[in-house]
Amino acid sequence: MYDLTKHFLADKKQILSKIESVLNRGILEMGEEVEQFEENFKKYCGVKYCVTVSSGSMGLLLALKSFNLSKNDEVITVSNSDIPTSHAISLVGAKIKWIDIKANTLNIDEDIIEKNITKNTKVILPVHMFGNPCKMSKIKSIAKKFKLKVIEDACLATGAEYENKKIGCLSDCSVFSTNPGKILDGIGPGGIITTNNKDLYNKLLQLRDYGRRERPKKWPVKSYIVGYNSKMSTINAAVLNIRLKKLNEYIDLRNRNAEIYKEILFSKKIKFQHTLQEAKSAWRNFTIRVKNRDKIFDKLNSINPLVKLSYIPPNHMDKCYKNIKNNYDLRITEKTSSEIINLPCHQYMTPNNIKDLSRNVLRLVK
Ligand SMILES: Cc1ncc(COP(=O)(O)O)c(C=O)c1O
């Protein structure tokens, strides 16, 4: 969610020269840059295994698929996420159990997970909303107690931290998006799955590549399980390698920007997204909650089109789920979704850009 031309120009020379060398070599699928990126990203996260995929959405789907969920299995998640989170659960044929969020963090309410677990629950799928880590210590201990898997939707949280560890090494697996505009982004759709589990890793490698265990050097090539074509392009991985070197710098600038927003916007009429003491957010956006949101948003968006509303409607109220019986208690999800405005917080914003936008927010909120 920022000016992608500016982003390209920041590393133009390196990106063009890498693209040229990849094109000259002619290995556009699963080239060496893909493996290099997987190596680099797993080191970045402090995790054992990393599998690149074609998008964050596919990453979620493959992660769920790898746990062999069947029709009556339930996945506990939130409804205030981007719609692919819920779609991935529906596409593997499992049941979505949306539970409510905490208004201050905008993340899954870890205190109500346990009472929502049934004999059919198999997975907890927390989403680090807008880059803000969930209470992973509690989520992991509940998962351990009930023998559930945890898949983190970290699509907005690349580079975020929990208890001084990068998101990506904490649970059964974590899924990131590298779609253009994400915190770490390439030049087309892309995604990453990280895990410390070797069996899961091997399964994911097959699921992303037609069920194969090796790339076809010589035919016949065997397909061991029914899989997808969900590979990352070599050019995309090459660009991600360049930008990964700057990811910590991006995160620090985003954190600096968030602090400037907090200082200027501090007011009884504006609520901020709370970051847990043990966490460091990646600040995909600086999310505020205000009354009279729609009016304020329209004006702000006309001043700065990077001011966004996301994600509305909540997943359970979206058209594609209209046939699901709505007996969920999602009061906080519904209330906050009518209050949220996402302000840009990216690394190319200067303190003055933030001050200008904040002044406009204050003028409209009063
Ligand atoms: C929370 C969340 N999950 C999943 C996705 C899907 O990622 P992708 O767009 O790479 O498929 C997104 C995309 O924005 C997202 O915000």
Short mmCIF file of C-alpha atoms and ligand atoms in Angstrom, two decimals:
data_model
loop_
_atom_site.label_atom_id
_atom_site.label_comp_id
_atom_site.label_asym_id
_atom_site.label_seq_id
_atom_site.Cartn_x
_atom_site.Cartn_y
_atom_site.Cartn_z
CA MET A 1 0.00 0.00 0.00
CA TYR A 2 2.37 2.65 -1.23
CA ASP A 3 3.84 4.24 -4.33
CA LEU A 4 5.26 1.21 -6.12
CA THR A 5 7.14 3.35 -8.65
CA LYS A 6 9.04 5.04 -5.85
CA HIS A 7 9.71 1.61 -4.38
CA PHE A 8 11.12 0.36 -7.69
CA LEU A 9 13.23 3.48 -8.21
CA ALA A 10 14.84 3.02 -4.78
CA ASP A 11 16.67 -0.10 -6.07
CA LYS A 12 16.21 0.34 -9.81
CA LYS A 13 19.76 -0.47 -10.91
CA GLN A 14 20.04 -3.66 -8.88
CA ILE A 15 16.55 -4.85 -9.83
CA LEU A 16 17.03 -4.29 -13.57
CA SER A 17 20.42 -5.92 -13.60
CA LYS A 18 19.09 -8.97 -11.72
CA ILE A 19 16.08 -9.26 -14.01
CA GLU A 20 18.37 -9.11 -17.03
CA SER A 21 20.64 -11.81 -15.68
CA VAL A 22 17.68 -14.09 -14.86
CA LEU A 23 16.19 -13.54 -18.33
CA ASN A 24 19.56 -14.17 -19.97
CA ARG A 25 19.90 -17.44 -18.12
CA GLY A 26 16.37 -18.39 -19.12
CA ILE A 27 15.41 -20.32 -15.98
CA LEU A 28 12.26 -18.45 -15.08
CA GLU A 29 10.66 -21.05 -12.88
CA MET A 30 12.31 -22.32 -9.69
CA GLY A 31 15.68 -20.85 -10.66
CA GLU A 32 18.55 -20.54 -8.21
CA GLU A 33 17.22 -17.18 -6.91
CA VAL A 34 14.19 -19.02 -5.50
CA GLU A 35 16.38 -21.33 -3.46
CA GLN A 36 18.57 -18.42 -2.42
CA PHE A 37 15.54 -16.51 -1.24
CA GLU A 38 14.22 -19.49 0.72
CA GLU A 39 17.64 -19.80 2.37
CA ASN A 40 17.80 -16.07 3.13
CA PHE A 41 14.26 -15.85 4.47
CA LYS A 42 14.60 -18.85 6.75
CA LYS A 43 17.74 -17.29 8.22
CA TYR A 44 15.91 -14.00 8.60
CA CYS A 45 13.11 -15.67 10.56
CA GLY A 46 15.36 -18.04 12.51
CA VAL A 47 13.36 -21.03 11.27
CA LYS A 48 14.45 -24.37 9.79
CA TYR A 49 12.45 -24.52 6.56
CA CYS A 50 10.99 -22.10 4.06
CA VAL A 51 8.86 -22.79 0.98
CA THR A 52 8.03 -20.05 -1.50
CA VAL A 53 4.61 -20.19 -3.13
CA SER A 54 2.61 -18.24 -5.67
CA SER A 55 0.67 -16.07 -3.19
CA GLY A 56 -0.24 -15.69 0.45
CA SER A 57 -3.67 -17.11 -0.36
CA MET A 58 -2.11 -20.25 -1.84
CA GLY A 59 0.25 -20.43 1.14
CA LEU A 60 -2.73 -20.59 3.50
CA LEU A 61 -4.45 -23.16 1.32
CA LEU A 62 -1.38 -25.41 1.10
CA ALA A 63 -0.69 -25.10 4.82
CA LEU A 64 -4.26 -26.17 5.64
CA LYS A 65 -4.17 -28.87 2.99
CA SER A 66 -1.00 -30.32 4.49
CA PHE A 67 -2.91 -31.13 7.69
CA ASN A 68 -5.40 -33.34 5.82
CA LEU A 69 -8.51 -31.61 7.12
CA SER A 70 -11.81 -33.26 6.34
CA LYS A 71 -15.39 -32.08 6.04
CA ASN A 72 -16.36 -31.73 9.68
CA ASP A 73 -13.03 -30.37 10.90
CA GLU A 74 -13.13 -26.86 12.28
CA VAL A 75 -10.61 -24.05 11.99
CA ILE A 76 -10.81 -21.23 14.52
CA THR A 77 -9.99 -17.84 13.05
CA VAL A 78 -11.14 -14.23 12.89
CA SER A 79 -13.51 -12.49 10.52
CA ASN A 80 -11.81 -9.09 10.34
CA SER A 81 -9.06 -10.42 8.04
CA ASP A 82 -8.75 -10.13 4.30
CA ILE A 83 -11.17 -12.58 2.68
CA PRO A 84 -8.47 -15.08 1.52
CA THR A 85 -8.02 -16.21 5.13
CA SER A 86 -11.57 -17.58 5.22
CA HIS A 87 -11.50 -18.71 1.60
CA ALA A 88 -8.50 -20.95 2.27
CA ILE A 89 -10.46 -22.76 4.99
CA SER A 90 -13.53 -23.12 2.77
CA LEU A 91 -11.42 -24.34 -0.15
CA VAL A 92 -9.96 -27.24 1.85
CA GLY A 93 -13.51 -28.18 2.75
CA ALA A 94 -13.26 -27.47 6.49
CA LYS A 95 -15.63 -25.41 8.63
CA ILE A 96 -14.75 -21.88 9.62
CA LYS A 97 -15.28 -20.98 13.24
CA TRP A 98 -15.01 -17.22 13.37
CA ILE A 99 -14.47 -15.91 16.87
CA ASP A 100 -14.35 -12.35 18.09
CA ILE A 101 -11.34 -10.06 18.38
CA LYS A 102 -10.02 -7.76 21.07
CA ALA A 103 -10.93 -4.17 20.29
CA ASN A 104 -7.57 -2.77 21.36
CA THR A 105 -5.26 -5.11 19.40
CA LEU A 106 -7.75 -5.94 16.60
CA ASN A 107 -6.42 -9.51 16.91
CA ILE A 108 -8.09 -12.79 17.85
CA ASP A 109 -9.34 -12.71 21.45
CA GLU A 110 -7.10 -15.39 22.93
CA ASP A 111 -9.26 -15.50 26.07
CA ILE A 112 -12.25 -16.95 24.21
CA ILE A 113 -10.42 -19.52 22.07
CA GLU A 114 -10.68 -22.30 24.61
CA LYS A 115 -14.45 -22.10 25.02
CA ASN A 116 -14.86 -22.26 21.25
CA ILE A 117 -12.92 -25.51 20.89
CA THR A 118 -15.06 -28.55 20.08
CA LYS A 119 -14.21 -32.17 19.34
CA ASN A 120 -13.99 -31.17 15.67
CA THR A 121 -11.48 -28.35 16.11
CA LYS A 122 -8.18 -29.11 14.37
CA VAL A 123 -6.47 -25.80 13.72
CA ILE A 124 -6.18 -22.33 15.24
CA LEU A 125 -5.46 -19.76 12.55
CA PRO A 126 -4.61 -16.41 14.15
CA VAL A 127 -4.06 -13.40 11.89
CA HIS A 128 -1.50 -10.75 12.85
CA MET A 129 -3.77 -7.92 11.86
CA PHE A 130 -2.10 -5.04 10.08
CA GLY A 131 1.28 -6.49 11.08
CA ASN A 132 0.53 -6.56 14.82
CA PRO A 133 1.48 -9.88 16.47
CA CYS A 134 -1.20 -11.85 18.32
CA LYS A 135 -0.72 -13.19 21.85
CA MET A 136 1.22 -16.21 20.60
CA SER A 137 2.29 -17.55 24.03
CA LYS A 138 -1.35 -18.11 25.02
CA ILE A 139 -2.40 -19.40 21.60
CA LYS A 140 0.44 -21.91 21.57
CA SER A 141 -0.31 -23.17 25.06
CA ILE A 142 -4.00 -23.69 24.19
CA ALA A 143 -2.97 -25.52 21.02
CA LYS A 144 -0.64 -27.74 23.02
CA LYS A 145 -3.31 -28.51 25.63
CA PHE A 146 -5.89 -29.53 22.99
CA LYS A 147 -3.40 -30.98 20.47
CA LEU A 148 -4.31 -28.49 17.76
CA LYS A 149 -2.20 -27.14 14.93
CA VAL A 150 -1.42 -23.43 14.67
CA ILE A 151 -1.11 -21.75 11.29
CA GLU A 152 -0.28 -18.06 11.55
CA ASP A 153 -1.60 -15.75 8.87
CA ALA A 154 1.40 -13.44 8.78
CA CYS A 155 0.56 -12.01 5.36
CA LEU A 156 0.71 -8.49 6.78
CA ALA A 157 3.39 -9.15 9.38
CA THR A 158 6.68 -9.88 7.60
CA GLY A 159 9.48 -8.67 9.86
CA ALA A 160 7.26 -8.32 12.95
CA GLU A 161 8.53 -9.79 16.24
CA TYR A 162 7.17 -11.63 19.24
CA GLU A 163 9.28 -12.13 22.37
CA ASN A 164 12.33 -10.97 20.41
CA LYS A 165 11.82 -13.60 17.71
CA LYS A 166 10.72 -12.93 14.18
CA ILE A 167 7.22 -13.99 13.29
CA GLY A 168 7.76 -17.14 11.23
CA CYS A 169 9.47 -19.41 13.74
CA LEU A 170 6.86 -19.66 16.49
CA SER A 171 4.21 -22.21 15.54
CA ASP A 172 3.52 -25.15 13.20
CA CYS A 173 3.77 -22.83 10.26
CA SER A 174 3.45 -19.19 9.22
CA VAL A 175 2.26 -17.82 5.92
CA PHE A 176 3.42 -14.52 4.42
CA SER A 177 2.33 -12.58 1.37
CA THR A 178 4.84 -10.88 -0.90
CA ASN A 179 2.20 -9.35 -3.13
CA PRO A 180 3.12 -5.86 -4.41
CA GLY A 181 2.47 -3.32 -1.68
CA LYS A 182 3.11 -5.75 1.17
CA ILE A 183 5.87 -5.04 3.69
CA LEU A 184 8.32 -7.28 1.82
CA ASP A 185 7.09 -7.41 -1.75
CA GLY A 186 8.14 -8.67 -5.14
CA ILE A 187 7.02 -7.73 -8.62
CA GLY A 188 3.97 -9.93 -8.79
CA PRO A 189 1.91 -12.19 -6.58
CA GLY A 190 3.96 -14.32 -4.21
CA GLY A 191 3.95 -15.95 -0.80
CA ILE A 192 6.10 -17.78 1.72
CA ILE A 193 5.49 -20.56 4.23
CA THR A 194 7.91 -21.18 7.10
CA THR A 195 8.03 -24.14 9.46
CA ASN A 196 10.34 -26.03 11.80
CA ASN A 197 8.71 -29.35 10.88
CA LYS A 198 10.60 -31.41 8.28
CA ASP A 199 7.66 -33.63 7.31
CA LEU A 200 5.44 -30.62 6.85
CA TYR A 201 8.16 -28.97 4.77
CA ASN A 202 8.44 -31.99 2.48
CA LYS A 203 4.69 -32.13 2.08
CA LEU A 204 4.52 -28.43 1.23
CA LEU A 205 7.27 -28.83 -1.39
CA GLN A 206 5.15 -31.46 -3.10
CA LEU A 207 1.87 -29.63 -2.74
CA ARG A 208 3.26 -26.55 -4.50
CA ASP A 209 4.65 -28.55 -7.42
CA TYR A 210 2.06 -31.01 -8.76
CA GLY A 211 2.89 -33.49 -6.01
CA ARG A 212 6.44 -33.95 -7.30
CA ARG A 213 9.52 -34.48 -5.19
CA GLU A 214 12.02 -33.31 -7.73
CA ARG A 215 12.08 -30.89 -10.62
CA PRO A 216 11.82 -32.63 -13.97
CA LYS A 217 15.36 -33.05 -15.25
CA LYS A 218 14.62 -36.31 -16.99
CA TRP A 219 11.22 -37.84 -17.66
CA PRO A 220 9.34 -39.71 -16.34
CA VAL A 221 8.81 -37.60 -13.23
CA LYS A 222 6.64 -39.06 -10.52
CA SER A 223 3.83 -37.24 -8.78
CA TYR A 224 3.41 -38.66 -5.27
CA ILE A 225 0.39 -36.72 -4.06
CA VAL A 226 -2.29 -34.64 -5.75
CA GLY A 227 -0.87 -31.12 -5.77
CA TYR A 228 -1.00 -27.65 -7.26
CA ASN A 229 1.17 -25.46 -9.39
CA SER A 230 1.94 -22.80 -6.83
CA LYS A 231 5.55 -21.91 -7.49
CA MET A 232 7.23 -18.53 -7.24
CA SER A 233 8.83 -17.08 -10.37
CA THR A 234 12.61 -16.68 -10.43
CA ILE A 235 12.37 -12.96 -11.19
CA ASN A 236 10.07 -12.42 -8.25
CA ALA A 237 12.48 -14.23 -5.91
CA ALA A 238 15.40 -12.22 -7.31
CA VAL A 239 13.65 -8.96 -6.40
CA LEU A 240 12.73 -10.31 -2.97
CA ASN A 241 16.39 -11.13 -2.32
CA ILE A 242 17.29 -7.51 -2.98
CA ARG A 243 14.54 -6.13 -0.78
CA LEU A 244 14.96 -8.62 2.06
CA LYS A 245 18.30 -6.94 2.84
CA LYS A 246 16.36 -3.78 3.61
CA LEU A 247 13.47 -5.32 5.50
CA ASN A 248 14.73 -4.41 8.97
CA GLU A 249 15.27 -0.86 7.81
CA TYR A 250 11.69 -0.75 6.46
CA ILE A 251 10.35 -2.08 9.77
CA ASP A 252 12.29 0.47 11.80
CA LEU A 253 11.02 3.32 9.65
CA ARG A 254 7.46 2.03 9.97
CA ASN A 255 7.88 1.89 13.75
CA ARG A 256 9.27 5.42 13.77
CA ASN A 257 6.30 6.58 11.71
CA ALA A 258 3.84 4.90 14.06
CA GLU A 259 5.40 6.73 17.02
CA ILE A 260 5.02 10.07 15.24
CA TYR A 261 1.37 9.32 14.52
CA LYS A 262 0.79 8.37 18.16
CA GLU A 263 2.35 11.54 19.43
CA ILE A 264 0.40 13.87 17.16
CA LEU A 265 -2.93 12.04 17.10
CA PHE A 266 -3.15 11.42 20.84
CA SER A 267 -6.76 12.36 21.61
CA LYS A 268 -9.79 10.92 23.37
CA LYS A 269 -11.56 10.76 20.03
CA ILE A 270 -9.01 8.55 18.29
CA LYS A 271 -8.20 4.99 19.29
CA PHE A 272 -4.94 3.35 18.23
CA GLN A 273 -4.15 -0.31 17.61
CA HIS A 274 -2.39 -1.59 20.72
CA THR A 275 0.82 -3.59 20.34
CA LEU A 276 1.54 -6.15 23.08
CA GLN A 277 4.49 -5.34 25.29
CA GLU A 278 6.33 -8.46 24.10
CA ALA A 279 5.76 -7.68 20.42
CA LYS A 280 7.04 -5.41 17.68
CA SER A 281 4.54 -4.63 14.95
CA ALA A 282 5.47 -4.40 11.30
CA TRP A 283 2.90 -1.57 10.97
CA ARG A 284 1.47 -2.47 7.60
CA ASN A 285 -0.78 0.54 8.28
CA PHE A 286 -1.33 2.82 11.17
CA THR A 287 -4.88 1.84 12.07
CA ILE A 288 -7.09 4.28 13.93
CA ARG A 289 -10.67 3.97 15.12
CA VAL A 290 -13.00 6.95 15.06
CA LYS A 291 -16.70 7.70 15.31
CA ASN A 292 -18.31 9.01 12.15
CA ARG A 293 -15.79 6.98 10.20
CA ASP A 294 -17.35 7.08 6.75
CA LYS A 295 -17.47 10.86 6.58
CA ILE A 296 -13.94 11.27 7.89
CA PHE A 297 -12.63 8.56 5.59
CA ASP A 298 -14.15 10.09 2.45
CA LYS A 299 -12.45 13.38 3.13
CA LEU A 300 -9.12 11.86 4.12
CA ASN A 301 -9.10 9.57 1.12
CA SER A 302 -9.69 12.49 -1.21
CA ILE A 303 -6.63 14.19 0.33
CA ASN A 304 -4.48 11.04 0.30
CA PRO A 305 -5.65 8.00 -1.69
CA LEU A 306 -3.33 5.77 0.37
CA VAL A 307 -5.73 6.21 3.28
CA LYS A 308 -7.76 2.99 3.07
CA LEU A 309 -10.63 1.06 4.60
CA SER A 310 -9.68 -2.52 5.14
CA TYR A 311 -11.10 -5.02 5.59
CA ILE A 312 -14.80 -4.41 5.19
CA PRO A 313 -17.19 -6.09 5.29
CA PRO A 314 -15.91 -8.64 7.83
CA ASN A 315 -15.60 -12.08 6.20
CA HIS A 316 -18.76 -13.50 7.78
CA MET A 317 -20.82 -10.65 6.31
CA ASP A 318 -19.38 -10.96 2.81
CA LYS A 319 -21.62 -12.10 -0.04
CA CYS A 320 -19.81 -15.41 -0.55
CA TYR A 321 -20.77 -16.48 2.99
CA LYS A 322 -24.38 -15.35 2.85
CA ASN A 323 -25.59 -18.95 3.09
CA ILE A 324 -23.72 -19.67 6.31
CA LYS A 325 -26.02 -19.50 9.29
CA ASN A 326 -24.93 -16.42 11.17
CA ASN A 327 -24.99 -17.51 14.78
CA TYR A 328 -21.58 -16.09 15.57
CA ASP A 329 -21.03 -13.60 18.35
CA LEU A 330 -18.79 -11.15 16.53
CA ARG A 331 -19.92 -7.91 18.12
CA ILE A 332 -16.46 -6.39 18.48
CA THR A 333 -15.50 -7.42 14.96
CA GLU A 334 -18.61 -5.75 13.58
CA LYS A 335 -18.29 -2.62 15.71
CA THR A 336 -14.60 -2.03 14.97
CA SER A 337 -15.11 -2.65 11.27
CA SER A 338 -17.36 0.42 11.24
CA GLU A 339 -14.70 2.54 12.96
CA ILE A 340 -11.41 1.62 11.33
CA ILE A 341 -9.37 3.85 9.04
CA ASN A 342 -5.96 2.69 7.83
CA LEU A 343 -3.40 5.43 7.48
CA PRO A 344 -0.28 4.78 5.39
CA CYS A 345 2.81 4.11 7.49
CA HIS A 346 5.34 2.93 4.91
CA GLN A 347 9.07 3.51 4.74
CA TYR A 348 8.88 6.24 2.10
CA MET A 349 6.81 8.55 4.31
CA THR A 350 8.77 11.37 5.87
CA PRO A 351 7.98 12.77 9.31
CA ASN A 352 6.54 15.81 7.52
CA ASN A 353 4.21 13.63 5.41
CA ILE A 354 2.93 12.10 8.63
CA LYS A 355 2.53 15.44 10.33
CA ASP A 356 0.53 16.79 7.35
CA LEU A 357 -1.78 13.79 7.23
CA SER A 358 -2.20 13.80 11.01
CA ARG A 359 -3.21 17.46 11.00
CA ASN A 360 -5.93 16.62 8.50
CA VAL A 361 -7.11 13.74 10.68
CA LEU A 362 -7.29 16.01 13.73
CA ARG A 363 -9.13 18.72 11.82
CA LEU A 364 -11.76 16.21 10.66
CA VAL A 365 -12.16 14.33 13.92
CA LYS A 366 -12.88 17.44 16.00
C1 LIG B 1 -4.39 -11.04 6.30
C2 LIG B 1 -4.20 -11.53 4.89
N1 LIG B 1 -4.22 -12.84 4.65
C3 LIG B 1 -4.05 -13.33 3.41
C4 LIG B 1 -3.84 -12.50 2.32
C5 LIG B 1 -3.64 -13.08 0.96
O1 LIG B 1 -2.38 -12.81 0.44
P1 LIG B 1 -2.16 -12.73 -1.15
O2 LIG B 1 -2.74 -11.44 -1.63
O3 LIG B 1 -0.68 -12.78 -1.33
O4 LIG B 1 -2.83 -13.89 -1.74
C6 LIG B 1 -3.83 -11.12 2.53
C7 LIG B 1 -3.62 -10.21 1.41
O5 LIG B 1 -3.65 -9.01 1.54
C8 LIG B 1 -4.02 -10.62 3.84
O6 LIG B 1 -4.05 -9.31 4.10
#
